[in-house]
PDB file of C-alpha atoms in Angstrom:
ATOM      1  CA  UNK A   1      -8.215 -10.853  -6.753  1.00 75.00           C
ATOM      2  CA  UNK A   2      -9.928  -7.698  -8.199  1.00 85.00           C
ATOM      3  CA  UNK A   3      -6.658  -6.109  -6.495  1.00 88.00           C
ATOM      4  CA  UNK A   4      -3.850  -8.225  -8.308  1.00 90.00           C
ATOM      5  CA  UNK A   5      -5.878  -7.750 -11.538  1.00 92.00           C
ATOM      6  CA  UNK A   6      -5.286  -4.285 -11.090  1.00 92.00           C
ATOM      7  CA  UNK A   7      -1.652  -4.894 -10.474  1.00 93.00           C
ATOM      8  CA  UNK A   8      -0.877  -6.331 -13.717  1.00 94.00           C
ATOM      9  CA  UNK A   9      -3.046  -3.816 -15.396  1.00 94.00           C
ATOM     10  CA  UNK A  10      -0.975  -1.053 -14.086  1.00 94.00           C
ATOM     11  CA  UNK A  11       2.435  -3.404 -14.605  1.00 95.00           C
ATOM     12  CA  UNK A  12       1.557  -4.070 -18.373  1.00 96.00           C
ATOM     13  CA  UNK A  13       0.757   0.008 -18.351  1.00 95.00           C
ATOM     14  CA  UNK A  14       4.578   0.704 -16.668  1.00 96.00           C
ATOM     15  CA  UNK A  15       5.719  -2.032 -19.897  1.00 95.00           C
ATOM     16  CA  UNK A  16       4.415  -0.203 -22.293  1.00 96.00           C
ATOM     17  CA  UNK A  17       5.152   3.845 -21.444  1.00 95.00           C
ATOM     18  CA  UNK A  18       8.618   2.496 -20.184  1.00 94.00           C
ATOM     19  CA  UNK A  19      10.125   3.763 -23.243  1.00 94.00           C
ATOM     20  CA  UNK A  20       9.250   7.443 -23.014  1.00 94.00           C
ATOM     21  CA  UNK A  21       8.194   7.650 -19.585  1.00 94.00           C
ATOM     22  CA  UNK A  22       9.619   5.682 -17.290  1.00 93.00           C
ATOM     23  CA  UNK A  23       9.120   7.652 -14.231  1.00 94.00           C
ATOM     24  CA  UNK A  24       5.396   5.967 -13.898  1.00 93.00           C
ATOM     25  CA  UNK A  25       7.474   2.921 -12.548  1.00 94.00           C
ATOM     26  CA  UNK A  26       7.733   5.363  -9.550  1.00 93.00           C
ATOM     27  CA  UNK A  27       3.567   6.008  -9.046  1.00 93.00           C
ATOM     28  CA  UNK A  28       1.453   4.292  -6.793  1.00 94.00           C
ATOM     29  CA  UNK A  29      -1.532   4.790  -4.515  1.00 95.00           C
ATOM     30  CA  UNK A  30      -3.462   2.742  -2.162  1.00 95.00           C
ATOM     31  CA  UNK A  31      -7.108   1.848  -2.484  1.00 94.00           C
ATOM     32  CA  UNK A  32     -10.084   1.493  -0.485  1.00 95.00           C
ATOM     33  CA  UNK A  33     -13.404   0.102  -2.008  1.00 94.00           C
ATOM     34  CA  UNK A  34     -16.867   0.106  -0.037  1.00 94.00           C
ATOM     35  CA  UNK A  35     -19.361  -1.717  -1.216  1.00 94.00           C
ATOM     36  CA  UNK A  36     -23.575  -1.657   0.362  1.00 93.00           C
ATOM     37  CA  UNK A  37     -26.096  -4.735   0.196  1.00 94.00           C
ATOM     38  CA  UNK A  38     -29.192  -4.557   1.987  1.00 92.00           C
ATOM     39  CA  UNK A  39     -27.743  -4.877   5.154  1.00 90.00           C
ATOM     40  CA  UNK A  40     -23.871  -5.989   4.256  1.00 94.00           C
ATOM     41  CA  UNK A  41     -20.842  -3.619   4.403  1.00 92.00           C
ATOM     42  CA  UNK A  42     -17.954  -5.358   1.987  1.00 94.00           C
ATOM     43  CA  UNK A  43     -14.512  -3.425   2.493  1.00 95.00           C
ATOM     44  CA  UNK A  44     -11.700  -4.117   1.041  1.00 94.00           C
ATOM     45  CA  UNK A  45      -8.653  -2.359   1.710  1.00 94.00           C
ATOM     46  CA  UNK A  46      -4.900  -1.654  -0.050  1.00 92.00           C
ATOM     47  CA  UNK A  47      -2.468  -0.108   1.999  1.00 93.00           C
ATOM     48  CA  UNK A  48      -2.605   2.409   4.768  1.00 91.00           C
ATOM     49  CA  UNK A  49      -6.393   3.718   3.791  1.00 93.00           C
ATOM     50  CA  UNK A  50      -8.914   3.437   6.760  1.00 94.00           C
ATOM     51  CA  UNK A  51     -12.470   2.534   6.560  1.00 95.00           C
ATOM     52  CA  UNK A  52     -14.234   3.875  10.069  1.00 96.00           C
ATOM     53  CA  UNK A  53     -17.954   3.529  10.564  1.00 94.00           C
ATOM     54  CA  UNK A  54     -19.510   5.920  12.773  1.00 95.00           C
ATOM     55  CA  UNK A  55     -22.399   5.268  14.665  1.00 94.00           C
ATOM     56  CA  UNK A  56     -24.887   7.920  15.744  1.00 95.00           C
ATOM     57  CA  UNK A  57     -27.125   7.319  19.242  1.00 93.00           C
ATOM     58  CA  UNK A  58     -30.027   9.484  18.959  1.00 92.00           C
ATOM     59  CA  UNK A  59     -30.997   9.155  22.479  1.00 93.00           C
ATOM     60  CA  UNK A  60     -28.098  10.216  23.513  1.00 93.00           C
ATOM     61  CA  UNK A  61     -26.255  12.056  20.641  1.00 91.00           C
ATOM     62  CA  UNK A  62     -22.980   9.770  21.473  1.00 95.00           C
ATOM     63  CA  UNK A  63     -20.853   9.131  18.436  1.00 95.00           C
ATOM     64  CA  UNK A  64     -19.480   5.719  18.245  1.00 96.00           C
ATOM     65  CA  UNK A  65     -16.488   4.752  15.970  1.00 96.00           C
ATOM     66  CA  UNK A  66     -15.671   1.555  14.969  1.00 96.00           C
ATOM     67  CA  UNK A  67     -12.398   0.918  12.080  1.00 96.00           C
ATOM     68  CA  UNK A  68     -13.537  -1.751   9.649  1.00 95.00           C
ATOM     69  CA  UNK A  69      -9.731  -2.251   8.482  1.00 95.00           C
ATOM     70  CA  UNK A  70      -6.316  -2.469   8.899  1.00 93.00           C
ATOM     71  CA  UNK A  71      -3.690  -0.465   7.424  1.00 94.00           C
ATOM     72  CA  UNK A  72      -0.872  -1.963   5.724  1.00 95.00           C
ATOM     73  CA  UNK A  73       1.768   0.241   7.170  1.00 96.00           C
ATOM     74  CA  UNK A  74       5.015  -0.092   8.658  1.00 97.00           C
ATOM     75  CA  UNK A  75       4.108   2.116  12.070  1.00 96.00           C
ATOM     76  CA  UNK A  76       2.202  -1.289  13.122  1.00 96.00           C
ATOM     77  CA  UNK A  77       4.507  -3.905  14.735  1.00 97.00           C
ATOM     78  CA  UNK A  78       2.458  -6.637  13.001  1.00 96.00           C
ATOM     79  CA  UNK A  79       3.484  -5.095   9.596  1.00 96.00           C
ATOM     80  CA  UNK A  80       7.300  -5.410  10.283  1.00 97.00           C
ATOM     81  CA  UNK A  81       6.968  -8.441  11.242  1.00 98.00           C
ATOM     82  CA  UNK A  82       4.957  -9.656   8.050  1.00 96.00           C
ATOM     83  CA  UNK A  83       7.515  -8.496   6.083  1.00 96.00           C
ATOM     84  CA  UNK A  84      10.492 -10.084   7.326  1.00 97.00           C
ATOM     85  CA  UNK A  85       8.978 -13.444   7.380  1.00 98.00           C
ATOM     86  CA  UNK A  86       8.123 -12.958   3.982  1.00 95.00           C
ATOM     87  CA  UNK A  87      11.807 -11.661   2.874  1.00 94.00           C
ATOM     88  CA  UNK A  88      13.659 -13.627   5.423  1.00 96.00           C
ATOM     89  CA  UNK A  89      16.629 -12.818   3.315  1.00 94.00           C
ATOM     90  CA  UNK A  90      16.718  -9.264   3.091  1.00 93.00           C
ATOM     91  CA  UNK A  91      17.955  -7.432   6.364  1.00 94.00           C
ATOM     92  CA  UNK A  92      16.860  -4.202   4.986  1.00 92.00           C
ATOM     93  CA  UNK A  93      13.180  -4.703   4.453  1.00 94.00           C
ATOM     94  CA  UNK A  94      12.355  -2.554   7.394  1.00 96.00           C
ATOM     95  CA  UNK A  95      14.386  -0.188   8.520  1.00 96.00           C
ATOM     96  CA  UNK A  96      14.207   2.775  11.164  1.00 97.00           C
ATOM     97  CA  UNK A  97      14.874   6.325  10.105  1.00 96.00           C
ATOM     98  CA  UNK A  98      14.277   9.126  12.370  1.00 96.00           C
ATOM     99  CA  UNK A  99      12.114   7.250  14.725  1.00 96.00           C
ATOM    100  CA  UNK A 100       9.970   5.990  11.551  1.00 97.00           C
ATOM    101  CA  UNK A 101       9.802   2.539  10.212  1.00 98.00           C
ATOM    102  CA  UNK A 102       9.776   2.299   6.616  1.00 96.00           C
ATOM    103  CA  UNK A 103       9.812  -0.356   3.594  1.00 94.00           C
ATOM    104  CA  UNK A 104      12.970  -0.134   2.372  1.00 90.00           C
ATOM    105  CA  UNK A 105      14.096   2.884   4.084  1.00 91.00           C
ATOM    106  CA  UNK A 106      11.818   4.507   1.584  1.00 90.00           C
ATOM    107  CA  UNK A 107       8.234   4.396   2.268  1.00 92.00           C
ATOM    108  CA  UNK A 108       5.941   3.729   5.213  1.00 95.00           C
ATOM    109  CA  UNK A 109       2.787   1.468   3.287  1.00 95.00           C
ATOM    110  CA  UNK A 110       3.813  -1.611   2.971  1.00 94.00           C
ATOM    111  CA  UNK A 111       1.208  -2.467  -0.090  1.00 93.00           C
ATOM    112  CA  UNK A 112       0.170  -0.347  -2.684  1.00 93.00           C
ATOM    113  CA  UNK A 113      -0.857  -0.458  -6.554  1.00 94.00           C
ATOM    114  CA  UNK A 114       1.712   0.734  -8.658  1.00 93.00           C
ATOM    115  CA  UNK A 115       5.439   1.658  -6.993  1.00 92.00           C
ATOM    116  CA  UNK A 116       6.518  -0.805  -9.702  1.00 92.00           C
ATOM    117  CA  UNK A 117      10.173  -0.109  -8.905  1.00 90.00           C
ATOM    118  CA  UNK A 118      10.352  -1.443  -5.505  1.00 88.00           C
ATOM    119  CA  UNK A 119       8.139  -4.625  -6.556  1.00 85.00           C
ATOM    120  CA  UNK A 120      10.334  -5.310  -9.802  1.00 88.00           C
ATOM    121  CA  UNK A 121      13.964  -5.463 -10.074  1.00 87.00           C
ATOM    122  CA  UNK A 122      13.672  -4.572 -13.904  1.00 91.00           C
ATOM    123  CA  UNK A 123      11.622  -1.133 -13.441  1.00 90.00           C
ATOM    124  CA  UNK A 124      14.644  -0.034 -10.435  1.00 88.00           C
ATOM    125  CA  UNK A 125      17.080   1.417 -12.957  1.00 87.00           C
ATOM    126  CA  UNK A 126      17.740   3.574 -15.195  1.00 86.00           C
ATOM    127  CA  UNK A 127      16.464   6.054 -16.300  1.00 88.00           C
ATOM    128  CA  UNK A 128      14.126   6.414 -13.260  1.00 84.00           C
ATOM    129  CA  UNK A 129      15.786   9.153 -11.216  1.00 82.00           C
ATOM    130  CA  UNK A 130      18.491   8.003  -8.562  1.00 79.00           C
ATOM    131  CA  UNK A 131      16.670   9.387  -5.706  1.00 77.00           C
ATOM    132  CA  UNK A 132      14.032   5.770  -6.626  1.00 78.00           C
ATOM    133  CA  UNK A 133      16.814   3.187  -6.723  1.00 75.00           C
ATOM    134  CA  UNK A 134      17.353   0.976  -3.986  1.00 73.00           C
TER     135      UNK A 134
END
């Protein structure tokens, strides 16, 4: 929720500097938040950030990772696949380029804040530069 809130805070933001700047239709970023309780770790994650905890044995000085999310990204099979059942009616969701699997032929993170022109038809025109369009 606090994610999609942030959404249409940055959406309403792309409305409004349209006008005069429309290239912040073409800005995103993904987010990771951490939050500590007592004894509760509360991740949540946006795109292809990783949380890892490490753990530190003293008796034996091993170092023990463990990844507390997933990335949304199209290198992981599961990804693809989420996306094509969700746009059964776009072939080019996914697609390969030089060995790498990407959203659109564009971009590898499949979820992001911001990147308004791939998520709305309206902000993929002009005057955003050509090299953005799909």
């Amino acid at each position: 929720m606090a994610f999609d809130a942030t959404e249409q805070g940055f959406e309403s933001l792309v409305v409004e500097a349209w006008p005069t700047a429309p290239h912040i239709a073409t800005v995103g970023s993904c987010c990771l938040v951490g939050v500590v309780t007592d004894e509760t770790i509360y991740i949540a994650n946006y795109g292809d950030s990783r949380a890892v905890l490490i753990s530190i044995f003293r008796s034996t000085g091993k170092i023990a990772p463990m990844q507390l999310t997933t990335e949304h990204n199209t290198a992981l099979d599961t990804v693809r696949e989420e996306l094509k059942a969700s746009h059964p009616d776009d072939p080019r969701i996914v697609l390969q380029k030089h060995g790498v699997w990407l959203v659109k032929g564009i971009i590898q993170v499949s979820r992001a804040i911001g990147d308004m022109y791939l998520n709305k038809q309206e902000f993929n025109r002009d005057p955003i530069s050509p090299q953005f369009r799909l």
